[in-house]
Short mmCIF file of C-alpha atoms in Angstrom, two decimals:
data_model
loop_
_atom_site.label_atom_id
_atom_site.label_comp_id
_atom_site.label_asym_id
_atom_site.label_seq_id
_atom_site.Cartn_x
_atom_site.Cartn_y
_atom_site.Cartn_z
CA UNK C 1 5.64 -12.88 11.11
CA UNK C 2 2.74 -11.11 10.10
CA UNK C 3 1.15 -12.52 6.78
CA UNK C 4 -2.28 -11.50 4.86
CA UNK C 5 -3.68 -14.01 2.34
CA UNK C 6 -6.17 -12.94 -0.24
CA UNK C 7 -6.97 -16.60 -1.83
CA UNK C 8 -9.56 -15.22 -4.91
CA UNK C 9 -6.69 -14.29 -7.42
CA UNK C 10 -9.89 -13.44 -9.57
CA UNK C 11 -13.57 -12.17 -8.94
CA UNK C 12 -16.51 -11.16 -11.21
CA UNK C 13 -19.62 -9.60 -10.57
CA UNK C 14 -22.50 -8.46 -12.06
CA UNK C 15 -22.84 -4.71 -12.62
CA UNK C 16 -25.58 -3.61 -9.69
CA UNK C 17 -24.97 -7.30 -7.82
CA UNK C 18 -23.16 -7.94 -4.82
CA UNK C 19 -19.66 -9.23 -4.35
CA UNK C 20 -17.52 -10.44 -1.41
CA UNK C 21 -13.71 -10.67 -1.49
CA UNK C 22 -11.45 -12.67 1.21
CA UNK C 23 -8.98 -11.96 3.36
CA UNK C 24 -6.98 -13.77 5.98
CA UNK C 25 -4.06 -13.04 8.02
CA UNK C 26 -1.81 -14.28 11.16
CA UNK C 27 -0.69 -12.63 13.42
CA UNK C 28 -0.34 -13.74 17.66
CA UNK C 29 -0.72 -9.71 17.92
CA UNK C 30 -4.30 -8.05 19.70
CA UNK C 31 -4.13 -4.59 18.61
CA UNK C 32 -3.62 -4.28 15.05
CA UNK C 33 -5.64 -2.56 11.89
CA UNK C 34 -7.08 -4.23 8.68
CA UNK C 35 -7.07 -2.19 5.46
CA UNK C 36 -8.62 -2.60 1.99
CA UNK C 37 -7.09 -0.58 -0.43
CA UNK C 38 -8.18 -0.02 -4.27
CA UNK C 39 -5.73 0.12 -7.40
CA UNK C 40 -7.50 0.76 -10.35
CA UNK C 41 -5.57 1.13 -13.88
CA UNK C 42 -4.14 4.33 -12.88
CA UNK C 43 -2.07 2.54 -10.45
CA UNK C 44 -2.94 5.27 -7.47
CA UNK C 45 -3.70 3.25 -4.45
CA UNK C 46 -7.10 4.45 -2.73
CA UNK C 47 -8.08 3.50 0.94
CA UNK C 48 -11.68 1.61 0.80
CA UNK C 49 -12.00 1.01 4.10
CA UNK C 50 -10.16 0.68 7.53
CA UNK C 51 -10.75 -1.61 10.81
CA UNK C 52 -9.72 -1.33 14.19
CA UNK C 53 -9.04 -4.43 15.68
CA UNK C 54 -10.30 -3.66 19.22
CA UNK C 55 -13.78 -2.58 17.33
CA UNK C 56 -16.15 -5.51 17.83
CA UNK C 57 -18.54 -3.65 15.53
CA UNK C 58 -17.96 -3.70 11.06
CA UNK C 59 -16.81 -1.14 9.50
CA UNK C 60 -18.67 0.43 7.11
CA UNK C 61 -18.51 3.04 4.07
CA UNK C 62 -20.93 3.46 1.61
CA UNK C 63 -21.54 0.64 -0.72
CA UNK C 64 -18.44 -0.80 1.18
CA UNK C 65 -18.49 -2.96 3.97
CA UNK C 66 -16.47 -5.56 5.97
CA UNK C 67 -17.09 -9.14 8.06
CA UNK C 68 -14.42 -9.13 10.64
CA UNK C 69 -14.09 -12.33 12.54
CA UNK C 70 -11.26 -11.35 14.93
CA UNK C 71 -10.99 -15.10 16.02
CA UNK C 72 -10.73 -16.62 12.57
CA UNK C 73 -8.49 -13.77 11.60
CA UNK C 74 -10.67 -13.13 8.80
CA UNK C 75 -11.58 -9.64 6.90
CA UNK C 76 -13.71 -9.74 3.98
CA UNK C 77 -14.62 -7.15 2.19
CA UNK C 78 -18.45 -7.01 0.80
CA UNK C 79 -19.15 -4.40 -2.29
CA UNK C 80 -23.22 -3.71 -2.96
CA UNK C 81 -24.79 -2.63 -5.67
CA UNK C 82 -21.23 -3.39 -7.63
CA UNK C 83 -20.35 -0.05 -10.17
CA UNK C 84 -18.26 -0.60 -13.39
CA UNK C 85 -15.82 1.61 -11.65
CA UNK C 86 -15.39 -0.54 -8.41
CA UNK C 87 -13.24 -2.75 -11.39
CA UNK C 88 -9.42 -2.94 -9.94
CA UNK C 89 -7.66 -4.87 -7.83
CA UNK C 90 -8.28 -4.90 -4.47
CA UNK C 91 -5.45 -5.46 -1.69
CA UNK C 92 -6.16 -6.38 2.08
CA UNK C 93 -3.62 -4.97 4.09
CA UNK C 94 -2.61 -5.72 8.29
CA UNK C 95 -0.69 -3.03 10.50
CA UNK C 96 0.61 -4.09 14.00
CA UNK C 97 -0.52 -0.92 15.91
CA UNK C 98 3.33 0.02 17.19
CA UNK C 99 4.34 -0.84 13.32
CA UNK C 100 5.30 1.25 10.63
CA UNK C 101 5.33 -1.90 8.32
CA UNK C 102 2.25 -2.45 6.61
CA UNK C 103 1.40 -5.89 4.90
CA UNK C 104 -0.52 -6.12 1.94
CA UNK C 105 -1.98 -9.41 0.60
CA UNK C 106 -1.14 -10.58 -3.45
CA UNK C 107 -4.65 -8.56 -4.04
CA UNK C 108 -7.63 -9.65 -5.91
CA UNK C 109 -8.74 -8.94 -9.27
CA UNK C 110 -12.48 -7.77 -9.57
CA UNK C 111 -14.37 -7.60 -12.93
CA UNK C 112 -17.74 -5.63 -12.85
CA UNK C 113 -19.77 -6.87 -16.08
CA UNK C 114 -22.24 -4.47 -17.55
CA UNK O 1 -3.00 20.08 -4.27
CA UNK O 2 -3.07 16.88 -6.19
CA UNK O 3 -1.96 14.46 -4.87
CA UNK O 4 1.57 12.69 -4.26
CA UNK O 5 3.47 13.21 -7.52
CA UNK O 6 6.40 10.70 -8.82
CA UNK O 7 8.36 10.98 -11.44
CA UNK O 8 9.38 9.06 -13.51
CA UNK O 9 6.33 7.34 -14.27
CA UNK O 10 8.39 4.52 -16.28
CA UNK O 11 12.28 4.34 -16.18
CA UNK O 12 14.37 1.76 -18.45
CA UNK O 13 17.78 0.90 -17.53
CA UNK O 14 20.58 -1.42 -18.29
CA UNK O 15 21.69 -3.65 -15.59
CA UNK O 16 24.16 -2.16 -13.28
CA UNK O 17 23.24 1.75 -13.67
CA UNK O 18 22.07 3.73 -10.93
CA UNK O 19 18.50 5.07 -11.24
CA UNK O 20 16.97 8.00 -8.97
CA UNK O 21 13.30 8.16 -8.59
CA UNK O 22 11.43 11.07 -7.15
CA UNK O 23 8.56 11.43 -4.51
CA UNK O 24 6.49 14.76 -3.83
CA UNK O 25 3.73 14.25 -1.00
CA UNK O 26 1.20 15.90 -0.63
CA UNK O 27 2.09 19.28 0.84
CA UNK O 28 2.21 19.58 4.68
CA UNK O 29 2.32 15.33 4.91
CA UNK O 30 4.90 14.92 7.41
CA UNK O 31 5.14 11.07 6.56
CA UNK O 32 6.47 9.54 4.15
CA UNK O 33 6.57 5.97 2.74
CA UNK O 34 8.10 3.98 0.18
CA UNK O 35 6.60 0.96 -1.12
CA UNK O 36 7.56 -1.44 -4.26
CA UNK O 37 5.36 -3.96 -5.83
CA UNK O 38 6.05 -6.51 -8.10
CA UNK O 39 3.88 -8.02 -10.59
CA UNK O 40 0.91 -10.21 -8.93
CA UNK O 41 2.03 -9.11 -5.49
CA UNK O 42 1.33 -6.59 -3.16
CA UNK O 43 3.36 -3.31 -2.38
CA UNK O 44 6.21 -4.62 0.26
CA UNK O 45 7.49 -1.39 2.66
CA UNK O 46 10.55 -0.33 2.32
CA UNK O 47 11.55 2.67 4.02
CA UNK O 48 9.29 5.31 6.18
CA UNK O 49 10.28 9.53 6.97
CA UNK O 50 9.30 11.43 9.42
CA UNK O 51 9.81 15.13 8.13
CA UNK O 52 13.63 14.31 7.20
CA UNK O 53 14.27 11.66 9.39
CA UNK O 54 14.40 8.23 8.04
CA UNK O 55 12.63 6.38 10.85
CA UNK O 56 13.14 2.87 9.73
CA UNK O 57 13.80 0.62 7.08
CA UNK O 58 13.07 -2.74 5.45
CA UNK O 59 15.37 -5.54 5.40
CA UNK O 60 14.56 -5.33 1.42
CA UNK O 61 16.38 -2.30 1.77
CA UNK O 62 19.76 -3.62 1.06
CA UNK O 63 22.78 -1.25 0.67
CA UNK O 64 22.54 -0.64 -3.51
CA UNK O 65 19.42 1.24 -2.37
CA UNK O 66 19.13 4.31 -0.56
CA UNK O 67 16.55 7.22 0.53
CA UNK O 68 16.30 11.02 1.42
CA UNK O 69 14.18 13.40 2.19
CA UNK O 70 16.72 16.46 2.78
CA UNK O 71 14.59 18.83 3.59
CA UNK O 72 11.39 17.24 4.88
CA UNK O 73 9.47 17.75 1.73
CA UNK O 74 10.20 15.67 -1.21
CA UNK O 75 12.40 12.36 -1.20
CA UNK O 76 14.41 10.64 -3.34
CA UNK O 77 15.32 6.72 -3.81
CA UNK O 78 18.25 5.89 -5.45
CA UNK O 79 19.02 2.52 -6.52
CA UNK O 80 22.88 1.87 -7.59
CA UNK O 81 24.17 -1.01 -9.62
CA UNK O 82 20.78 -2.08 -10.71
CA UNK O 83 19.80 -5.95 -11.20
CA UNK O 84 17.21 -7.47 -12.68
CA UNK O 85 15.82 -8.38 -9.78
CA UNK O 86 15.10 -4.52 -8.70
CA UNK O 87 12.47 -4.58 -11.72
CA UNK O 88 8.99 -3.39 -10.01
CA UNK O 89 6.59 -0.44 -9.42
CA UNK O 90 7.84 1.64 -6.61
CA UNK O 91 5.26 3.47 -4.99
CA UNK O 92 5.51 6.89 -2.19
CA UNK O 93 2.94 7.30 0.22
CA UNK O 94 2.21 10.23 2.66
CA UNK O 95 -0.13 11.12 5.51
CA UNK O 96 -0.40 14.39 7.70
CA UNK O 97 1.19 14.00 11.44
CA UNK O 98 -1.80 14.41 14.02
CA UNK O 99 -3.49 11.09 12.38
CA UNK O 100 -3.00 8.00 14.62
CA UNK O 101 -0.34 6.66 13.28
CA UNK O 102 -1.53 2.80 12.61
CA UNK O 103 -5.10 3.97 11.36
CA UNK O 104 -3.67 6.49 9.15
CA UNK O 105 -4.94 7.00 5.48
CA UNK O 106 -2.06 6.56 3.30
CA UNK O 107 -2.25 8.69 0.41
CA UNK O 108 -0.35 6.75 -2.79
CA UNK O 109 1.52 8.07 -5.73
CA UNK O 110 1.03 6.55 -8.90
CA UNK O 111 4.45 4.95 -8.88
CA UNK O 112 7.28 4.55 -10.77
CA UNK O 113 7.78 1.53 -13.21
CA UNK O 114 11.11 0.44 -13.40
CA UNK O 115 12.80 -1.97 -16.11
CA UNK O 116 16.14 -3.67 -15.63
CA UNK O 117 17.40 -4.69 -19.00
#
């Protein structure tokens, strides 16, 4: 079974710093996607940023970026130049590509300090 | 358009009443998704639409629980019998058909608490 582990329960950063949150997963699967989605206070989850796994290359979005080691089944998320509203928790997320299921990790709680 | 709307945004009920929560995607999203979350976890899928067709469900999904979508628009999840244990956020999500399916942007509803008493 699929699984995605997020093992920072908890992450701070410094208002205009840099931040980088963890993600693994296992799967024996090739083709697959990697998420990171946003839930502020509001509870509304927003998409970040998305991955395919046949994509050697990181994705990218703004101040938002990813490290995706394929072969360590890792997918970290990196934030730049952190903004007091990047606070929320922040969920990695896995989808086999034939899958309607998607599988979220237990999320990570970031705290931008002014 | 803003957004997918739920409603209730909190429901309170004694164990062992039903409880029917309401999803409106965003208009023209021909999927639709529902999702609950429990505190310090992530959302865990439960059930997914296609227009009106209930395309698959979770093995969460046990038979107290059930979802429509009658008409391809909005949907409905009904819990009956509620326990304790059905306490969580349920969240809807929808996407437009024409996106590749397992890259697709999910667009989420701001849930519906729900307390079991």
């Amino acid at each position: 079974a699929q699984t995605v582990t997020q093992s920072q329960p908890e992450m701070s950063v410094q208002e205009a710093e840099t931040v980088t949150l963890s993600c693994t997963y296992d799967t024996s699967e090739s083709d697959y996607y990697l998420f990171w989605y946003k839930q502020p206070p509001s509870r509304q989850m927003i998409l970040v940023i998305r991955q395919e796994a046949y994509k050697q290359q990181n994705a990218t979005e703004n101040r938002f970026s990813v490290n995706f080691q394929k072969a360590a089944k890792s997918f970290s998320l990196k934030i730049s130049d952190s903004q007091l509203g990047d606070a929320a928790m922040y969920f990695c997320a896995y989808r086999f590509y034939n899958n309607n299921d998607m599988r979220f990790g237990a999320g990570t709680r970031l705290t931008v300090k002014p | 358009d803003t957004g997918v709307s739920q409603d209730p945004r909190h429901k309170i009920t004694k164990r062992g009443q039903n409880v029917t929560f309401r999803c409106d995607p965003i208009s023209e999203h021909n999927r639709l998704y529902w999702y609950r979350q429990t505190l310090g976890q992530g959302p865990e899928f439960l059930t997914y639409f296609q227009n009106e067709a209930q395309l698959e469900k979770s093995r969460l999904l046990s038979d107290r629980f059930s979802a429509e979508r009658p008409k391809g628009s909005f949907s409905t999840l009904e819990i009956q019998r509620t326990e304790q244990g059905d306490s969580a956020m349920y969240l809807c999500a929808s996407s437009p058909l024409g996106h590749s399916a397992p890259n697709e942007k999910l667009f989420f509803g701001s849930g519906t608490q729900l307390s079991v008493l």
